[in-house]
PDB file of C-alpha atoms in Angstrom:
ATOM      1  CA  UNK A   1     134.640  94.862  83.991  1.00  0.00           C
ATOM      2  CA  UNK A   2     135.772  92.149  81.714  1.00  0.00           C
ATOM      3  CA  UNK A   3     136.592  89.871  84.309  1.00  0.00           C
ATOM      4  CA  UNK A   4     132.788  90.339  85.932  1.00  0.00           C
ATOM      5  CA  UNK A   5     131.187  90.005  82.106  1.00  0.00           C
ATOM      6  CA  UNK A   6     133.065  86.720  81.466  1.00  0.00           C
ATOM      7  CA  UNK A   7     132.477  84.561  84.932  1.00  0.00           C
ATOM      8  CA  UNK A   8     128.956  86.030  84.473  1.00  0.00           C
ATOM      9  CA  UNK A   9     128.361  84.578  81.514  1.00  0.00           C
ATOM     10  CA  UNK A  10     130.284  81.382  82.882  1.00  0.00           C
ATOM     11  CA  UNK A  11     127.837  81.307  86.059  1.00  0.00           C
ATOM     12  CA  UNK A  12     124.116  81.599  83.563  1.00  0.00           C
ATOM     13  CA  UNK A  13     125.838  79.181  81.549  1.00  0.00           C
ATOM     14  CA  UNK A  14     126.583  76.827  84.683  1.00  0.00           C
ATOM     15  CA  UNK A  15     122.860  77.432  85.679  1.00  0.00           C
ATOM     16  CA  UNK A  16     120.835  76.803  82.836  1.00  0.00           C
ATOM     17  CA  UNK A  17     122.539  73.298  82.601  1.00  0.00           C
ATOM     18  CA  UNK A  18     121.895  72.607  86.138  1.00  0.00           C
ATOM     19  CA  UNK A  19     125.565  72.947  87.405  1.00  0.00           C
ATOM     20  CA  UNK A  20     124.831  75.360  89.993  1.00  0.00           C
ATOM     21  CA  UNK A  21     121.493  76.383  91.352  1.00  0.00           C
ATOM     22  CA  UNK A  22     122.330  80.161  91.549  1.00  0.00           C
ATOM     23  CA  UNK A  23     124.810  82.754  89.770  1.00  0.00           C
ATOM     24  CA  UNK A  24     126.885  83.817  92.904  1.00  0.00           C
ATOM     25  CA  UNK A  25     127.301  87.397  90.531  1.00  0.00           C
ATOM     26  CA  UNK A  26     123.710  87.971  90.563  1.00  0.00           C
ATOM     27  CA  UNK A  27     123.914  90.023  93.803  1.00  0.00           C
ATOM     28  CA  UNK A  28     127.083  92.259  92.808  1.00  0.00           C
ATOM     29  CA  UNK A  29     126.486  95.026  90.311  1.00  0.00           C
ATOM     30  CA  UNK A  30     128.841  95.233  86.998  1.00  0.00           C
ATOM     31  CA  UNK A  31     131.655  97.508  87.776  1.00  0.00           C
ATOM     32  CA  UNK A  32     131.992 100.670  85.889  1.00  0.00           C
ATOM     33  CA  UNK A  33     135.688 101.282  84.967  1.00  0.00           C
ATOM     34  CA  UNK A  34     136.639 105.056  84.654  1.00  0.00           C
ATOM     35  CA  UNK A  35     136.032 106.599  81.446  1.00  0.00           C
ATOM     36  CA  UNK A  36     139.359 106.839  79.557  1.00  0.00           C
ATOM     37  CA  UNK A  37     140.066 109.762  78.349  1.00  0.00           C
ATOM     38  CA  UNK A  38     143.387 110.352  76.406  1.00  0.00           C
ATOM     39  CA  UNK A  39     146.648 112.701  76.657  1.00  0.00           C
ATOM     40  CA  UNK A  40     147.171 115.262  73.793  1.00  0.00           C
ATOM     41  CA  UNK A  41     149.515 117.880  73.309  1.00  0.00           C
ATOM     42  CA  UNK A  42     149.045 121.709  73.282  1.00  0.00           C
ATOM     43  CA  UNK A  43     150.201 123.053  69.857  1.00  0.00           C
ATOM     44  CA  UNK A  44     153.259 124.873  71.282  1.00  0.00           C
ATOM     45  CA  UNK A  45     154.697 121.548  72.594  1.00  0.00           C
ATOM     46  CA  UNK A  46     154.161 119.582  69.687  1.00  0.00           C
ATOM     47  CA  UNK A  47     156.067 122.347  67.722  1.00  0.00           C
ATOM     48  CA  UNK A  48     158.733 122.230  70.462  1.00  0.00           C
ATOM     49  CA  UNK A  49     158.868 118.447  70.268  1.00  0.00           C
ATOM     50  CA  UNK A  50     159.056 118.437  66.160  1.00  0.00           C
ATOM     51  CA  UNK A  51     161.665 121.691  66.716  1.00  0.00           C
ATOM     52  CA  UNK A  52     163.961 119.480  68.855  1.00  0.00           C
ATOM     53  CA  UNK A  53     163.552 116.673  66.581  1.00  0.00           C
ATOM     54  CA  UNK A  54     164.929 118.375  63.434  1.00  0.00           C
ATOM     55  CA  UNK A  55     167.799 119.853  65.271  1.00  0.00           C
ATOM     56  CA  UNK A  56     168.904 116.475  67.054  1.00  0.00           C
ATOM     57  CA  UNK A  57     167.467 113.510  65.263  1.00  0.00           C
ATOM     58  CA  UNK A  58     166.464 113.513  61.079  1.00  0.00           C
ATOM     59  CA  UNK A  59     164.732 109.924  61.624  1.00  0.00           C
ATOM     60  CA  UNK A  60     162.456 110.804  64.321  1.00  0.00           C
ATOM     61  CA  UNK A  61     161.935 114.059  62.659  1.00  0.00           C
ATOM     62  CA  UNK A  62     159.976 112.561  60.207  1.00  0.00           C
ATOM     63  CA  UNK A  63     158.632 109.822  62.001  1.00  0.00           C
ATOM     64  CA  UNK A  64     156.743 111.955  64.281  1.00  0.00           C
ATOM     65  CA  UNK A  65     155.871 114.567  61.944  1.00  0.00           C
ATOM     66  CA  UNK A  66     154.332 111.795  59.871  1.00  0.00           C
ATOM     67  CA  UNK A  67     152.226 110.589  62.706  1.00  0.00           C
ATOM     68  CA  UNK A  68     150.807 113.683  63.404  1.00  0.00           C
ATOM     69  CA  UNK A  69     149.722 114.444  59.888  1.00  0.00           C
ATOM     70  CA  UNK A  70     148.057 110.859  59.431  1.00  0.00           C
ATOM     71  CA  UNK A  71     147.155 110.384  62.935  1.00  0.00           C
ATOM     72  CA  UNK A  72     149.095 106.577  62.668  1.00  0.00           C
ATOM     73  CA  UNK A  73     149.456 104.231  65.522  1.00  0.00           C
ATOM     74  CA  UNK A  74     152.673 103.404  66.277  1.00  0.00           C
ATOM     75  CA  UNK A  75     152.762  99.613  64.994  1.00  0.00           C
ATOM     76  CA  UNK A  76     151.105 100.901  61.528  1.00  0.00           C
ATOM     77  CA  UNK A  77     153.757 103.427  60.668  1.00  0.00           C
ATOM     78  CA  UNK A  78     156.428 101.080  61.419  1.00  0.00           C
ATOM     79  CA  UNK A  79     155.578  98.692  59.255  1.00  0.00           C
ATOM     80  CA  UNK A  80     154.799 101.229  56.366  1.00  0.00           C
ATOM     81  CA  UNK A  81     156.446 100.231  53.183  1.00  0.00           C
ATOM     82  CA  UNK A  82     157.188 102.862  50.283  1.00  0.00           C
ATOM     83  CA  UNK A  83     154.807 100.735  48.367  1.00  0.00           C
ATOM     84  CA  UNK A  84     152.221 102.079  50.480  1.00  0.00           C
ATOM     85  CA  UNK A  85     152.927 105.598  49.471  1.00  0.00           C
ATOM     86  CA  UNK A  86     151.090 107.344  46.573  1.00  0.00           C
ATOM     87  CA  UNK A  87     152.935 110.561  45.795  1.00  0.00           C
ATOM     88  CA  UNK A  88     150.678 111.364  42.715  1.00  0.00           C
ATOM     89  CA  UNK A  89     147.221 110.683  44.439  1.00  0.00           C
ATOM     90  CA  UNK A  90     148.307 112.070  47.994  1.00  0.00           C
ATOM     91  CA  UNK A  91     147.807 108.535  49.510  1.00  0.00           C
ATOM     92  CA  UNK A  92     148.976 106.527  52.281  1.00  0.00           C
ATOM     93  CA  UNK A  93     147.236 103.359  52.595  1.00  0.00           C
ATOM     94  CA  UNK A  94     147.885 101.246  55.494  1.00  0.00           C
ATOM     95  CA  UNK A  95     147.843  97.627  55.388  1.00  0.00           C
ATOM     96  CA  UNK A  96     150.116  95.837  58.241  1.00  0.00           C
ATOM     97  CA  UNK A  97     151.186  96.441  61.575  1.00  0.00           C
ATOM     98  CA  UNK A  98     154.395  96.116  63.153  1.00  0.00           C
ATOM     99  CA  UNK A  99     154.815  95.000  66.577  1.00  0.00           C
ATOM    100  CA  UNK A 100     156.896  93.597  70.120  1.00  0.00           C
ATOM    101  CA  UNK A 101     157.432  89.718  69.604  1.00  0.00           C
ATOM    102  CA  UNK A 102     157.275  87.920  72.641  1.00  0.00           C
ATOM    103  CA  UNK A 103     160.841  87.564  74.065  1.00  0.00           C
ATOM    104  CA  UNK A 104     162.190  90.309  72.268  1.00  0.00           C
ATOM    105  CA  UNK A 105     162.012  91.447  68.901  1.00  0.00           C
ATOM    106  CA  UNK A 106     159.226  92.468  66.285  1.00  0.00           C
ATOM    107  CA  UNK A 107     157.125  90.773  64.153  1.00  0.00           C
ATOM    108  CA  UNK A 108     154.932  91.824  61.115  1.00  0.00           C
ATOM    109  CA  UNK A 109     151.718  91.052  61.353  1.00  0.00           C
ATOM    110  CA  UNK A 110     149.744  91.034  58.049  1.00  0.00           C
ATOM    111  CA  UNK A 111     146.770  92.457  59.945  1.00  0.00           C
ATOM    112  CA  UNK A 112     145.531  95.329  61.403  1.00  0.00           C
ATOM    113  CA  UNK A 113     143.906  95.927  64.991  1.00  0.00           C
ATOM    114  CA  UNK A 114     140.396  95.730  63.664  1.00  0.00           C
ATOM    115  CA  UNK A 115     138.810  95.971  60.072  1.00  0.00           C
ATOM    116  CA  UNK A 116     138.914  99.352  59.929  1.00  0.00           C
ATOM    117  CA  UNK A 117     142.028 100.040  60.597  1.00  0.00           C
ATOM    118  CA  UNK A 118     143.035  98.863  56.949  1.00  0.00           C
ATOM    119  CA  UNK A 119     142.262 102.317  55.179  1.00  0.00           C
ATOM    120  CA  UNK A 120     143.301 104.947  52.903  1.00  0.00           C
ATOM    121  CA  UNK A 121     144.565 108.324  53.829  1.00  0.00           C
ATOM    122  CA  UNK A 122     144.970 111.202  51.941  1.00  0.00           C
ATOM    123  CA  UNK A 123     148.583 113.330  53.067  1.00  0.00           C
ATOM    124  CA  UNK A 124     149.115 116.755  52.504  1.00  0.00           C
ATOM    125  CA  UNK A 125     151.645 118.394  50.339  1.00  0.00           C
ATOM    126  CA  UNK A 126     153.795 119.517  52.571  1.00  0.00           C
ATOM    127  CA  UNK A 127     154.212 116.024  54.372  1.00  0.00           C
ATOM    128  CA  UNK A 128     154.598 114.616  50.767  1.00  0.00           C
ATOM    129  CA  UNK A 129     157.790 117.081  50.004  1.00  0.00           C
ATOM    130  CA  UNK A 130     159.303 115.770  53.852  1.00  0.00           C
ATOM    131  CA  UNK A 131     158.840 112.175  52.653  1.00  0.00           C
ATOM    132  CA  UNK A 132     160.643 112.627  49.513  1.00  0.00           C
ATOM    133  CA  UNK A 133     162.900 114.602  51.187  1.00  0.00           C
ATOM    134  CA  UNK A 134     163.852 111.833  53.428  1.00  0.00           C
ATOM    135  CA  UNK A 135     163.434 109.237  51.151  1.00  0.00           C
ATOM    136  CA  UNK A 136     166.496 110.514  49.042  1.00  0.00           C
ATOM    137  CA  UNK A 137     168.285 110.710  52.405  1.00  0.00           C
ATOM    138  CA  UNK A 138     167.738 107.047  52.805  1.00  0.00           C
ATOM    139  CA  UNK A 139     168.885 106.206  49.650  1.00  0.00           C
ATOM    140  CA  UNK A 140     172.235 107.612  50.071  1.00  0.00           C
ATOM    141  CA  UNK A 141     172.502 106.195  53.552  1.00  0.00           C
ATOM    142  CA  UNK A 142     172.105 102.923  51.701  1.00  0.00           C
ATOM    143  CA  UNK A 143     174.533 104.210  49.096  1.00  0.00           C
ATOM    144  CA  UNK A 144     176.782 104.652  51.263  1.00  0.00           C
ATOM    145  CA  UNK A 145     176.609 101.428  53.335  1.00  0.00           C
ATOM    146  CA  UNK A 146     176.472  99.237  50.274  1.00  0.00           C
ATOM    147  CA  UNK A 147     177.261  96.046  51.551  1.00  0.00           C
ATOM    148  CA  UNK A 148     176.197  96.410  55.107  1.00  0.00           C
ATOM    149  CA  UNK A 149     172.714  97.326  53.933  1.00  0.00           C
ATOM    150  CA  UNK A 150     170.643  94.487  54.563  1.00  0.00           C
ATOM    151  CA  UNK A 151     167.060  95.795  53.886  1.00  0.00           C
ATOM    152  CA  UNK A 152     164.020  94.231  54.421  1.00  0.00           C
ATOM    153  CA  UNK A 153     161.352  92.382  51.752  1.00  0.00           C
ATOM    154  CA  UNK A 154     158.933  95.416  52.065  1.00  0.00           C
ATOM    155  CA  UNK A 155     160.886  98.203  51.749  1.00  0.00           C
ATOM    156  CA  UNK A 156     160.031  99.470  55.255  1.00  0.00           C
ATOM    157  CA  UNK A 157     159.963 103.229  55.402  1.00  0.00           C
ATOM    158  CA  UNK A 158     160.768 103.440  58.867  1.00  0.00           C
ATOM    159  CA  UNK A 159     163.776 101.246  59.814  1.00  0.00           C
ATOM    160  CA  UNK A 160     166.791 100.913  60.863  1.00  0.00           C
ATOM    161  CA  UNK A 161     169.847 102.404  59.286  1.00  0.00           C
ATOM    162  CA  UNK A 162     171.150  99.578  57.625  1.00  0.00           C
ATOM    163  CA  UNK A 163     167.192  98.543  56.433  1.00  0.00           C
ATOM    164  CA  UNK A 164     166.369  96.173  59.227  1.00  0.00           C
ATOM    165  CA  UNK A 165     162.970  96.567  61.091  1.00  0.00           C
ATOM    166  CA  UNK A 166     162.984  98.591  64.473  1.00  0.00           C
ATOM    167  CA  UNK A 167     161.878  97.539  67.917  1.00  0.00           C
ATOM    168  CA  UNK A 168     158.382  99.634  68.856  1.00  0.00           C
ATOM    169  CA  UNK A 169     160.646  99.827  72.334  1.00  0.00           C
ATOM    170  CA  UNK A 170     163.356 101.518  70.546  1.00  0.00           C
ATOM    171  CA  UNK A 171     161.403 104.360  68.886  1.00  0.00           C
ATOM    172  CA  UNK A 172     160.379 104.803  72.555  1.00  0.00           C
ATOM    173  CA  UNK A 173     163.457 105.467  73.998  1.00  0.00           C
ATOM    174  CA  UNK A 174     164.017 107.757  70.882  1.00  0.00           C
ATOM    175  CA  UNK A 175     161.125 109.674  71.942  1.00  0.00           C
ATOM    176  CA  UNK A 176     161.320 109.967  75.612  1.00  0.00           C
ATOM    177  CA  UNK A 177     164.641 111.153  74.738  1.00  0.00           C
ATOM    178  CA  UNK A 178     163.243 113.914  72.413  1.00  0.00           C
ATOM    179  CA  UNK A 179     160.791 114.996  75.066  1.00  0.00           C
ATOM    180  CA  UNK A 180     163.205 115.697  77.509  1.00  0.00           C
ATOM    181  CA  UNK A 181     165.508 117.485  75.411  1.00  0.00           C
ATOM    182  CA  UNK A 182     162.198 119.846  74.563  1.00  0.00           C
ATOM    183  CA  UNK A 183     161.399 120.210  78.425  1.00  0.00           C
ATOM    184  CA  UNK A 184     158.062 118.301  78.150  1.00  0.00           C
ATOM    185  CA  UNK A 185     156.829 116.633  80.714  1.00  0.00           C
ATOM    186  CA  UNK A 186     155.599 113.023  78.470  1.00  0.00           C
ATOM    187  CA  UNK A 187     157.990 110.088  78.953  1.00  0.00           C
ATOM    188  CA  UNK A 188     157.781 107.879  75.791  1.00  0.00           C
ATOM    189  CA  UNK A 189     154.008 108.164  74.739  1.00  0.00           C
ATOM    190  CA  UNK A 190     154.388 107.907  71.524  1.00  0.00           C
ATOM    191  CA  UNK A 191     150.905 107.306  71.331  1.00  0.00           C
ATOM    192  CA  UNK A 192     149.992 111.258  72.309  1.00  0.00           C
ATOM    193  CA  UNK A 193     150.483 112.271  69.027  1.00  0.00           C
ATOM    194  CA  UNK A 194     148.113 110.199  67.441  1.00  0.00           C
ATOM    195  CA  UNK A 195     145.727 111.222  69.976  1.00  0.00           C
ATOM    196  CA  UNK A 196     147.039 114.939  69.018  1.00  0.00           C
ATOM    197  CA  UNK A 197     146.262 114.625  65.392  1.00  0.00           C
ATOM    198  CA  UNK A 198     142.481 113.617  66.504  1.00  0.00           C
ATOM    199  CA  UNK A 199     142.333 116.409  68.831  1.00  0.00           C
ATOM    200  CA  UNK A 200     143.664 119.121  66.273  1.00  0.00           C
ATOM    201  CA  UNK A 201     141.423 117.891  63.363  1.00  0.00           C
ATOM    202  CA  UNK A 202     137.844 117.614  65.802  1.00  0.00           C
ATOM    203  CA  UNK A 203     139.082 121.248  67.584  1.00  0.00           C
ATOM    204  CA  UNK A 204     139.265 122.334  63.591  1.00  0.00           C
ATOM    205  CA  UNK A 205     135.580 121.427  63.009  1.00  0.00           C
ATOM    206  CA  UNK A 206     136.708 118.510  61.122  1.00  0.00           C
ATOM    207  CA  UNK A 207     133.651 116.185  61.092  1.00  0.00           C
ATOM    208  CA  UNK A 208     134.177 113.601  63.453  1.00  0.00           C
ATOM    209  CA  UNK A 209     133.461 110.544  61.077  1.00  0.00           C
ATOM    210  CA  UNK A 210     136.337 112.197  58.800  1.00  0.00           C
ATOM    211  CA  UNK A 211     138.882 111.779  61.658  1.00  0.00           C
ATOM    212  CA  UNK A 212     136.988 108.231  62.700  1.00  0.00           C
ATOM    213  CA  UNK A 213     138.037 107.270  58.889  1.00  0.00           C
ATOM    214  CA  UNK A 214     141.150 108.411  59.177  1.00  0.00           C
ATOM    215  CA  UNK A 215     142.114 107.146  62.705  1.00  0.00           C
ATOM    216  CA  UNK A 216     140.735 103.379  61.420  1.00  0.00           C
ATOM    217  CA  UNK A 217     138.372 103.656  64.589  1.00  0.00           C
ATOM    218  CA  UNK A 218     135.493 100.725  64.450  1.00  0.00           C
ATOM    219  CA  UNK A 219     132.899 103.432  65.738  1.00  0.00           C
ATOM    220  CA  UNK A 220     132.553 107.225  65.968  1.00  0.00           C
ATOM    221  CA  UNK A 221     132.174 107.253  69.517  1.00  0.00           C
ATOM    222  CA  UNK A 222     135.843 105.906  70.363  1.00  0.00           C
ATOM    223  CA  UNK A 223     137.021 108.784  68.203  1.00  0.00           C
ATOM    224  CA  UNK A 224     134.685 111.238  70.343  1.00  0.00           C
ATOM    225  CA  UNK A 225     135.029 109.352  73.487  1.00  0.00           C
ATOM    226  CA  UNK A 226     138.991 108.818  74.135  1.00  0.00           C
ATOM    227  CA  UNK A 227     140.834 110.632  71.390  1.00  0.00           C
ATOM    228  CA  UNK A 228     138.548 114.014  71.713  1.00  0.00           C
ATOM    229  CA  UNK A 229     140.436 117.022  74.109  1.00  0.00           C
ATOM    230  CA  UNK A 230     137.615 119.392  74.365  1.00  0.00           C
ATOM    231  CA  UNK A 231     139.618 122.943  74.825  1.00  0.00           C
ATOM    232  CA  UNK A 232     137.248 125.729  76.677  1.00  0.00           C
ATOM    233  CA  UNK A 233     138.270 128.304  74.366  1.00  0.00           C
ATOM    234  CA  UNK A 234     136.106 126.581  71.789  1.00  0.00           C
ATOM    235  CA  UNK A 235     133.109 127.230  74.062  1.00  0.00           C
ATOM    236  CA  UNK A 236     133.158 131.191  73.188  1.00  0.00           C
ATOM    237  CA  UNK A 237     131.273 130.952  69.895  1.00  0.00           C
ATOM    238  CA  UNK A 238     128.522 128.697  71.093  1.00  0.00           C
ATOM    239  CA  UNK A 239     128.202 131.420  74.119  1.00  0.00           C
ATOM    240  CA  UNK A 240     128.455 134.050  71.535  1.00  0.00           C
ATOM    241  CA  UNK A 241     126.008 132.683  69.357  1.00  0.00           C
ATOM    242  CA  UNK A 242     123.740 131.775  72.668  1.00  0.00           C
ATOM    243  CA  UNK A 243     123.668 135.744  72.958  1.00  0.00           C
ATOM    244  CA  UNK A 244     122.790 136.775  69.698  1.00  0.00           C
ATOM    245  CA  UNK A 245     119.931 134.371  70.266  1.00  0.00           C
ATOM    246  CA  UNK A 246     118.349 134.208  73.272  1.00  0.00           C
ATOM    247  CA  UNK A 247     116.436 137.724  73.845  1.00  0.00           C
ATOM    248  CA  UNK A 248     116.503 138.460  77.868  1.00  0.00           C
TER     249      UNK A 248
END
């Protein structure tokens, strides 16, 4: 599709300035990709998954418990900095993103994947008690490694042990790890629970430009479109209420 839209608009171009005498696209329609339509977790596998996580790995514990209460790409919570955390007004703002450097590595990027995606969130109090939680655990890790500590400038919330910044591939192999510990059947896909988070808060009759806000989606259709997991159940009280309406 985006292949067809670009030498299309190279072929009119070519045209109009007498290059060419016809666009060789003009007899081909525009392909229509597939819609997309995202994975998302039942509720008794993401509790499995979290289950799992707090028996066999603190770090990811949090990390993916935090994702599913903010709904956080990957690359955003990564490069989270404590900064960024308001424990008094129940805020998480994100501002940067985290993510592969060619050849290897990470890089932080100063900018998010679209306008929107720079936003406020507001985190519950039960996530808020888990952060603190794990942010004294972090300090006595550094404690502990005193010297070896080597930190980073923003005071990254998710890192390494010894402060450095993590590889997005390494919190993969942390999670496809997880997920076959729990029995699931998801390989890395970290990604799921971000689409999870969308799914739970639209199946909750959580108004869908709420969850566009707090997803950083440009439109409400993307959050409707890929990140909604329409369960059937959900149809029983429009058939209910069908019922009470419709005389026959």
């Amino acid at each position: 599709k985006k292949l067809y839209v670009l030498l299309n608009q190279f072929f009119k171009k070519a045209k109009k300035t007498h290059l060419i005498k016809h666009n060789p696209l003009d007899p081909i329609d525009s392909p229509q990709p597939k819609k997309y339509e995202a994975q998302s977790m039942k509720v008794s596998e993401f509790n499995k998954l979290i289950e799992v996580a707090k028996q066999n790995d603190y770090f990811m514990y949090v990390f993916i418990t935090t994702i599913l209460y903010t709904g956080l790409r990957k690359s955003e919570a990564l490069a989270l900095s404590w900064n960024e955390i308001d424990f008094d007004n129940k805020t998480l703002e994100v501002k940067r993103r985290l993510v592969v450097k060619y050849k290897g590595g990470s890089i932080l990027e100063n900018e998010t994947k679209n306008k929107s995606s720079k936003r406020k969130i507001k985190i519950s109090d039960k996530l808020i008690s888990l952060l603190k939680q794990y942010r004294k655990w972090q300090l006595e890790n550094r404690l502990y490694l005193g010297e070896d500590y080597v930190g980073d400038e923003i005071n990254l919330i998710f890192c390494r042990a010894d402060g450095k910044r993590l590889s997005p591939n390494s919190v993969n192999k942390m999670m496809k790890k997880l997920n076959k510990k729990a029995g699931l059947p998801y390989k890395s896909q970290i990604h799921i629970l971000r689409h999870t988070f969308a799914t739970i808060n639209v199946n909750s009759k959580i108004g869908p430009e709420i969850v566009q806000k707090m997803l950083g989606h440009s439109t409400v259709a993307t959050t409707i479109d890929i990140f909604y997991h329409h369960d059937p159940e959900m149809q029983n009280e429009a058939v209910k209420n069908l019922d009470e309406t419709i005389q026959i």
